[in-house]
């Protein structure tokens, strides 16, 4: 996929290359990655766009074309909804976000809400910067999380006022000083550390749910981290409401 991001690939094309039927390929792919081939390809395209925005002087229109979009408007809209900021803003900030705002629209009318808590673990040899922990509708860390927090070190986390639903608990962290070169999801040397659990179901009677996260280096079968990385120099985490 990553070698043909500008091509109009279909699931049929990918299945044919893998010498599987379309349905068998899609099933195996989802088992390995957690998402469909089409969604994974879309995530790779946006990840490459992030890299090109901060490492080249190509225009947004040129980047849009290079990653397989025929409409720059569609590209810009999808980029903003997935990364959290517009392509030009992402370039202006050097690939950083100064704050992450939870999505208050995900909150229903229910009065009761729950707490998700646990520990974030990491290998003793890991060099980690800020550790992001958030709840998302899917296993792809994109868009605005339902609830989130930022840790300066591995340890306990707490997410309060979690609305009812099925959420994926996702975490990622980047080694200090490597925030600006983390654009290649296939680079083992600069891969971010990631962790995920889910889906976690929050029902009307759920009060407290405990889930631990074990950070490890990302590998090519992990969906890319599409959110803009937090700027360690200007961290501002706003709660919803």
Coordinates of N, CA and C in Angstrom, one line a residue, residues 76-226:
X76 N -8.4 18.3 2.2 CA -8.3 19.2 3.4 C -9.3 18.9 4.4
X77 N -10.5 18.6 4.0 CA -11.6 18.3 5.0 C -11.3 17.0 5.8
X78 N -10.8 16.0 5.0 CA -10.5 14.7 5.7 C -9.3 14.9 6.6
X79 N -8.3 15.6 6.1 CA -7.1 15.8 6.9 C -7.5 16.5 8.3
X80 N -8.3 17.6 8.2 CA -8.6 18.3 9.4 C -9.4 17.4 10.4
X81 N -10.4 16.6 9.8 CA -11.2 15.8 10.7 C -10.4 14.7 11.4
X82 N -9.3 14.2 10.7 CA -8.5 13.1 11.2 C -7.4 13.6 12.1
X83 N -6.7 14.6 11.6 CA -5.5 15.1 12.3 C -5.8 16.1 13.4
X84 N -6.9 16.9 13.2 CA -7.3 17.8 14.2 C -7.1 19.2 13.8
X85 N -6.3 19.5 12.9 CA -6.0 20.9 12.4 C -5.9 20.8 10.8
X86 N -6.1 21.9 10.2 CA -6.0 22.0 8.7 C -4.6 21.8 8.2
X87 N -4.4 21.3 7.0 CA -3.0 21.1 6.5 C -2.1 22.3 6.6
X88 N -2.6 23.5 6.3 CA -1.7 24.7 6.3 C -1.3 25.0 7.8
X89 N -2.3 24.8 8.7 CA -2.0 25.0 10.1 C -1.0 24.0 10.6
X90 N -1.2 22.7 10.2 CA -0.3 21.7 10.6 C 1.2 22.0 10.2
X91 N 1.3 22.5 8.9 CA 2.6 22.9 8.4 C 3.2 24.1 9.2
X92 N 2.3 25.1 9.5 CA 2.7 26.3 10.2 C 3.2 25.9 11.6
X93 N 2.6 24.9 12.3 CA 3.0 24.5 13.6 C 4.1 23.5 13.6
X94 N 4.6 23.1 12.4 CA 5.7 22.1 12.4 C 5.3 20.7 12.8
X95 N 4.0 20.4 12.6 CA 3.5 19.1 12.9 C 3.0 18.9 14.3
X96 N 2.9 20.0 15.0 CA 2.4 19.9 16.4 C 1.0 20.4 16.6
X97 N 0.4 20.0 17.7 CA -0.8 20.7 18.2 C -0.5 21.2 19.6
X98 N -1.1 22.4 19.9 CA -0.8 23.0 21.2 C -1.8 22.5 22.2
X99 N -2.9 21.9 21.8 CA -3.9 21.4 22.7 C -4.8 20.4 22.0
X100 N -5.4 19.5 22.8 CA -6.3 18.5 22.3 C -7.6 18.7 23.1
X101 N -8.7 18.9 22.3 CA -10.0 19.2 22.9 C -10.9 18.0 22.7
X102 N -11.4 17.4 23.8 CA -12.3 16.2 23.7 C -13.6 16.6 22.9
X103 N -14.2 15.6 22.3 CA -15.4 15.9 21.5 C -16.6 15.8 22.4
X104 N -17.1 17.0 22.8 CA -18.3 17.0 23.6 C -19.6 16.5 22.9
X105 N -19.5 16.5 21.6 CA -20.7 16.1 20.9 C -21.0 14.6 21.1
X106 N -20.0 13.8 21.6 CA -20.2 12.4 21.8 C -21.0 12.1 23.0
X107 N -21.3 13.1 23.8 CA -22.0 13.0 25.1 C -23.5 12.9 24.8
X108 N -24.1 11.9 25.3 CA -25.6 11.8 25.1 C -26.3 12.5 26.2
X109 N -27.6 12.2 26.3 CA -28.4 12.9 27.3 C -28.5 12.1 28.6
X110 N -27.7 11.0 28.7 CA -27.8 10.2 29.9 C -27.1 11.0 31.1
X111 N -27.7 10.8 32.3 CA -27.2 11.5 33.4 C -25.9 10.8 34.0
X112 N -26.0 9.5 34.0 CA -24.9 8.8 34.5 C -23.7 8.6 33.6
X113 N -22.5 8.7 34.1 CA -21.3 8.5 33.2 C -20.4 7.7 34.1
X114 N -19.3 7.3 33.4 CA -18.4 6.3 34.1 C -17.0 6.9 34.1
X115 N -16.1 6.1 34.9 CA -14.7 6.4 34.9 C -13.9 5.3 34.4
X116 N -13.0 5.6 33.5 CA -12.0 4.6 33.0 C -10.7 4.9 33.6
X117 N -10.1 3.9 34.2 CA -8.8 4.2 34.9 C -7.9 3.0 34.7
X118 N -6.6 3.2 35.1 CA -5.7 2.1 35.0 C -4.2 2.6 35.0
X119 N -3.3 1.8 34.5 CA -1.9 2.1 34.5 C -1.4 2.1 33.1
X120 N -0.5 3.0 32.8 CA 0.3 2.9 31.5 C 1.7 2.4 31.9
X121 N 2.0 1.3 31.2 CA 3.3 0.7 31.4 C 4.2 0.9 30.2
X122 N 5.5 0.9 30.4 CA 6.5 1.0 29.3 C 7.7 0.3 29.7
X123 N 8.5 -0.2 28.8 CA 9.8 -0.9 29.1 C 10.7 0.1 29.8
X124 N 11.5 -0.4 30.7 CA 12.4 0.5 31.5 C 13.4 1.2 30.7
X125 N 13.7 0.6 29.5 CA 14.7 1.2 28.6 C 14.0 2.2 27.6
X126 N 12.7 2.4 27.6 CA 12.1 3.3 26.7 C 12.3 4.7 27.0
X127 N 12.6 5.5 26.0 CA 12.7 7.0 26.2 C 11.4 7.6 25.7
X128 N 10.6 8.1 26.6 CA 9.3 8.6 26.2 C 9.2 10.1 26.6
X129 N 8.5 10.8 25.7 CA 8.1 12.2 26.0 C 6.7 12.2 26.6
X130 N 5.9 13.1 26.2 CA 4.5 13.1 26.7 C 3.8 11.9 26.3
X131 N 3.0 11.3 27.2 CA 2.2 10.1 26.9 C 0.7 10.5 26.8
X132 N 0.2 10.3 25.6 CA -1.2 10.6 25.4 C -2.1 9.4 25.6
X133 N -3.2 9.6 26.3 CA -4.2 8.5 26.5 C -5.5 9.0 26.2
X134 N -6.3 8.3 25.3 CA -7.6 8.8 24.9 C -8.5 7.7 24.5
X135 N -9.8 8.0 24.6 CA -10.9 7.1 24.1 C -11.4 7.5 22.8
X136 N -11.5 6.6 21.8 CA -11.9 6.9 20.5 C -13.0 5.9 20.0
X137 N -13.8 6.3 19.0 CA -14.8 5.4 18.5 C -14.3 4.2 17.8
X138 N -13.0 4.3 17.2 CA -12.4 3.2 16.5 C -11.0 3.0 17.0
X139 N -10.3 2.0 16.4 CA -9.0 1.7 16.9 C -7.9 2.6 16.2
X140 N -8.4 3.6 15.4 CA -7.5 4.5 14.8 C -7.4 5.8 15.6
X141 N -6.3 6.2 16.1 CA -6.2 7.5 16.9 C -6.3 8.7 16.0
X142 N -7.5 9.1 15.7 CA -7.7 10.2 14.8 C -8.9 11.0 15.3
X143 N -8.9 12.3 14.8 CA -10.0 13.1 15.2 C -10.0 13.5 16.7
X144 N -11.1 13.9 17.2 CA -11.2 14.4 18.6 C -11.6 13.2 19.5
X145 N -10.8 12.9 20.5 CA -11.1 11.8 21.4 C -12.4 12.1 22.2
X146 N -13.0 11.1 22.7 CA -14.2 11.2 23.6 C -13.7 11.8 25.0
X147 N -12.7 11.3 25.5 CA -12.0 11.8 26.7 C -10.5 11.5 26.6
X148 N -9.7 12.3 27.2 CA -8.3 12.1 27.1 C -7.5 12.8 28.2
X149 N -6.3 12.4 28.3 CA -5.4 13.0 29.3 C -4.0 12.8 28.8
X150 N -3.0 13.5 29.4 CA -1.6 13.5 29.0 C -0.8 13.3 30.3
X151 N 0.1 12.3 30.2 CA 1.0 12.0 31.3 C 2.4 12.4 30.9
X152 N 3.2 12.8 31.9 CA 4.6 13.1 31.7 C 5.5 11.8 31.9
X153 N 4.9 10.8 32.5 CA 5.7 9.6 32.8 C 4.7 8.4 32.8
X154 N 5.1 7.2 32.6 CA 4.2 6.0 32.7 C 3.7 6.0 34.2
X155 N 2.5 5.5 34.3 CA 1.9 5.5 35.6 C 0.4 5.5 35.5
X156 N -0.3 5.8 36.6 CA -1.8 5.8 36.6 C -2.4 6.9 35.7
X157 N -3.5 6.6 35.1 CA -4.3 7.6 34.4 C -5.7 7.5 34.8
X158 N -6.5 8.6 34.6 CA -7.9 8.6 35.0 C -8.6 9.4 33.9
X159 N -9.7 8.8 33.4 CA -10.6 9.5 32.5 C -12.0 9.5 33.1
X160 N -12.5 10.7 33.4 CA -13.8 10.8 34.1 C -14.9 11.3 33.1
X161 N -16.1 11.1 33.6 CA -17.3 11.5 32.8 C -17.3 10.9 31.4
X162 N -17.0 9.6 31.4 CA -17.0 8.9 30.1 C -18.4 8.6 29.7
X163 N -18.9 9.0 28.6 CA -20.3 8.7 28.2 C -20.5 7.2 27.8
X164 N -21.7 6.8 27.7 CA -22.1 5.5 27.3 C -21.6 5.2 25.8
X165 N -21.2 4.0 25.5 CA -20.8 3.7 24.2 C -19.7 2.6 24.2
X166 N -19.2 2.3 23.1 CA -18.1 1.3 22.9 C -16.9 2.1 22.4
X167 N -15.9 2.2 23.3 CA -14.7 3.0 23.0 C -13.4 2.2 23.0
X168 N -12.5 2.7 22.1 CA -11.2 2.1 22.1 C -10.2 3.0 22.9
X169 N -9.6 2.4 23.9 CA -8.6 3.1 24.7 C -7.2 3.0 24.0
X170 N -6.7 4.2 23.6 CA -5.5 4.2 22.8 C -4.5 5.2 23.5
X171 N -3.2 4.8 23.3 CA -2.1 5.6 23.9 C -1.0 5.7 22.9
X172 N -0.3 6.8 22.9 CA 0.9 6.9 22.1 C 1.9 7.9 22.7
X173 N 3.2 7.7 22.4 CA 4.2 8.6 22.9 C 5.4 8.5 21.9
X174 N 6.1 9.6 21.9 CA 7.3 9.8 21.0 C 8.5 10.1 21.9
X175 N 9.6 9.6 21.5 CA 10.9 9.8 22.2 C 11.2 11.3 22.1
X176 N 11.7 11.9 23.2 CA 12.0 13.3 23.3 C 12.9 13.7 22.1
X177 N 12.7 14.8 21.4 CA 13.5 15.3 20.3 C 13.2 14.7 19.0
X178 N 12.3 13.7 18.9 CA 11.9 13.0 17.7 C 10.5 13.4 17.2
X179 N 9.9 14.4 17.8 CA 8.6 14.7 17.4 C 8.5 15.2 15.9
X180 N 9.5 15.8 15.4 CA 9.5 16.4 14.1 C 9.9 15.4 13.0
X181 N 10.4 14.2 13.4 CA 10.8 13.2 12.4 C 10.0 11.9 12.5
X182 N 8.8 12.0 13.0 CA 8.1 10.8 13.3 C 7.1 10.5 12.1
X183 N 7.4 11.0 11.0 CA 6.4 10.9 9.9 C 6.3 9.5 9.2
X184 N 7.3 8.7 9.4 CA 7.4 7.4 8.7 C 6.9 6.3 9.5
X185 N 5.7 5.7 9.3 CA 5.2 4.6 10.1 C 5.9 3.3 9.9
X186 N 6.8 3.2 8.9 CA 7.6 2.0 8.7 C 9.0 2.1 9.2
X187 N 9.4 3.2 9.8 CA 10.7 3.4 10.4 C 10.7 2.8 11.8
X188 N 11.4 1.7 12.0 CA 11.6 1.1 13.3 C 12.4 2.0 14.2
X189 N 13.3 2.7 13.6 CA 14.2 3.6 14.4 C 13.5 4.7 15.1
X190 N 12.5 5.3 14.4 CA 11.8 6.4 14.9 C 10.3 6.1 15.2
X191 N 10.0 4.8 15.3 CA 8.5 4.5 15.5 C 8.1 5.0 16.8
X192 N 6.9 5.5 16.9 CA 6.3 5.9 18.2 C 6.0 4.7 19.0
X193 N 5.8 4.9 20.3 CA 5.3 3.8 21.1 C 3.8 3.9 21.2
X194 N 3.2 2.8 21.1 CA 1.7 2.7 21.0 C 1.2 1.7 21.9
X195 N -0.1 1.8 22.3 CA -0.8 0.8 23.1 C -2.3 0.9 22.8
X196 N -3.0 -0.2 22.9 CA -4.5 -0.1 22.7 C -5.2 -1.2 23.4
X197 N -6.4 -0.9 23.8 CA -7.3 -1.9 24.4 C -8.7 -1.5 24.0
X198 N -9.5 -2.6 23.6 CA -10.9 -2.2 23.3 C -11.5 -3.2 22.3
X199 N -12.8 -3.0 22.0 CA -13.6 -1.9 22.6 C -14.0 -2.1 24.0
X200 N -14.0 -1.0 24.8 CA -14.5 -1.0 26.1 C -15.9 -0.5 26.1
X201 N -16.9 -1.3 26.6 CA -18.3 -0.9 26.6 C -18.7 -0.2 27.9
X202 N -19.2 1.0 27.8 CA -19.7 1.7 28.9 C -21.2 1.7 28.8
X203 N -21.9 1.0 29.7 CA -23.3 0.9 29.7 C -23.9 1.8 30.8
X204 N -25.3 1.7 30.9 CA -26.0 2.6 31.8 C -25.6 2.3 33.3
X205 N -25.2 1.1 33.6 CA -24.9 0.8 35.0 C -23.4 0.7 35.2
X206 N -22.6 1.1 34.3 CA -21.1 1.1 34.4 C -20.7 2.3 35.3
X207 N -19.9 2.0 36.3 CA -19.4 3.1 37.2 C -17.9 3.3 37.0
X208 N -17.1 2.2 37.1 CA -15.7 2.3 37.0 C -15.2 1.1 36.1
X209 N -14.4 1.3 35.1 CA -13.8 0.3 34.3 C -12.3 0.5 34.4
X210 N -11.6 -0.6 34.6 CA -10.1 -0.6 34.8 C -9.5 -1.3 33.6
X211 N -8.5 -0.6 32.9 CA -7.8 -1.2 31.8 C -6.4 -0.6 31.8
X212 N -5.4 -1.5 31.7 CA -4.0 -1.1 31.7 C -3.5 -1.1 30.2
X213 N -2.5 -0.2 30.0 CA -2.0 -0.1 28.6 C -0.5 -0.4 28.7
X214 N 0.0 -1.2 27.8 CA 1.4 -1.5 27.7 C 2.1 -1.0 26.4
X215 N 2.8 0.1 26.5 CA 3.4 0.8 25.4 C 4.5 -0.1 24.8
X216 N 4.5 -0.1 23.4 CA 5.5 -0.9 22.7 C 5.8 -0.1 21.4
X217 N 6.9 -0.4 20.7 CA 7.1 0.3 19.4 C 6.1 -0.1 18.4
X218 N 5.6 0.9 17.6 CA 4.6 0.6 16.6 C 5.3 -0.2 15.5
X219 N 4.4 -1.1 14.9 CA 4.9 -1.8 13.7 C 4.0 -1.6 12.5
X220 N 4.4 -2.0 11.3 CA 3.6 -1.6 10.1 C 2.2 -2.0 10.1
X221 N 1.7 -3.0 10.9 CA 0.4 -3.4 10.9 C -0.5 -2.6 11.9
X222 N 0.1 -1.7 12.7 CA -0.6 -0.8 13.5 C -1.2 0.4 12.7
X223 N -2.4 0.7 12.9 CA -2.9 1.9 12.2 C -2.1 3.1 12.6
X224 N -1.7 4.0 11.6 CA -0.9 5.2 12.0 C -1.6 6.1 13.0
X225 N -0.8 6.8 13.8 CA -1.3 7.8 14.7 C -1.5 9.1 13.8
X226 N -2.8 9.4 13.6 CA -3.1 10.5 12.7 C -3.2 11.8 13.4

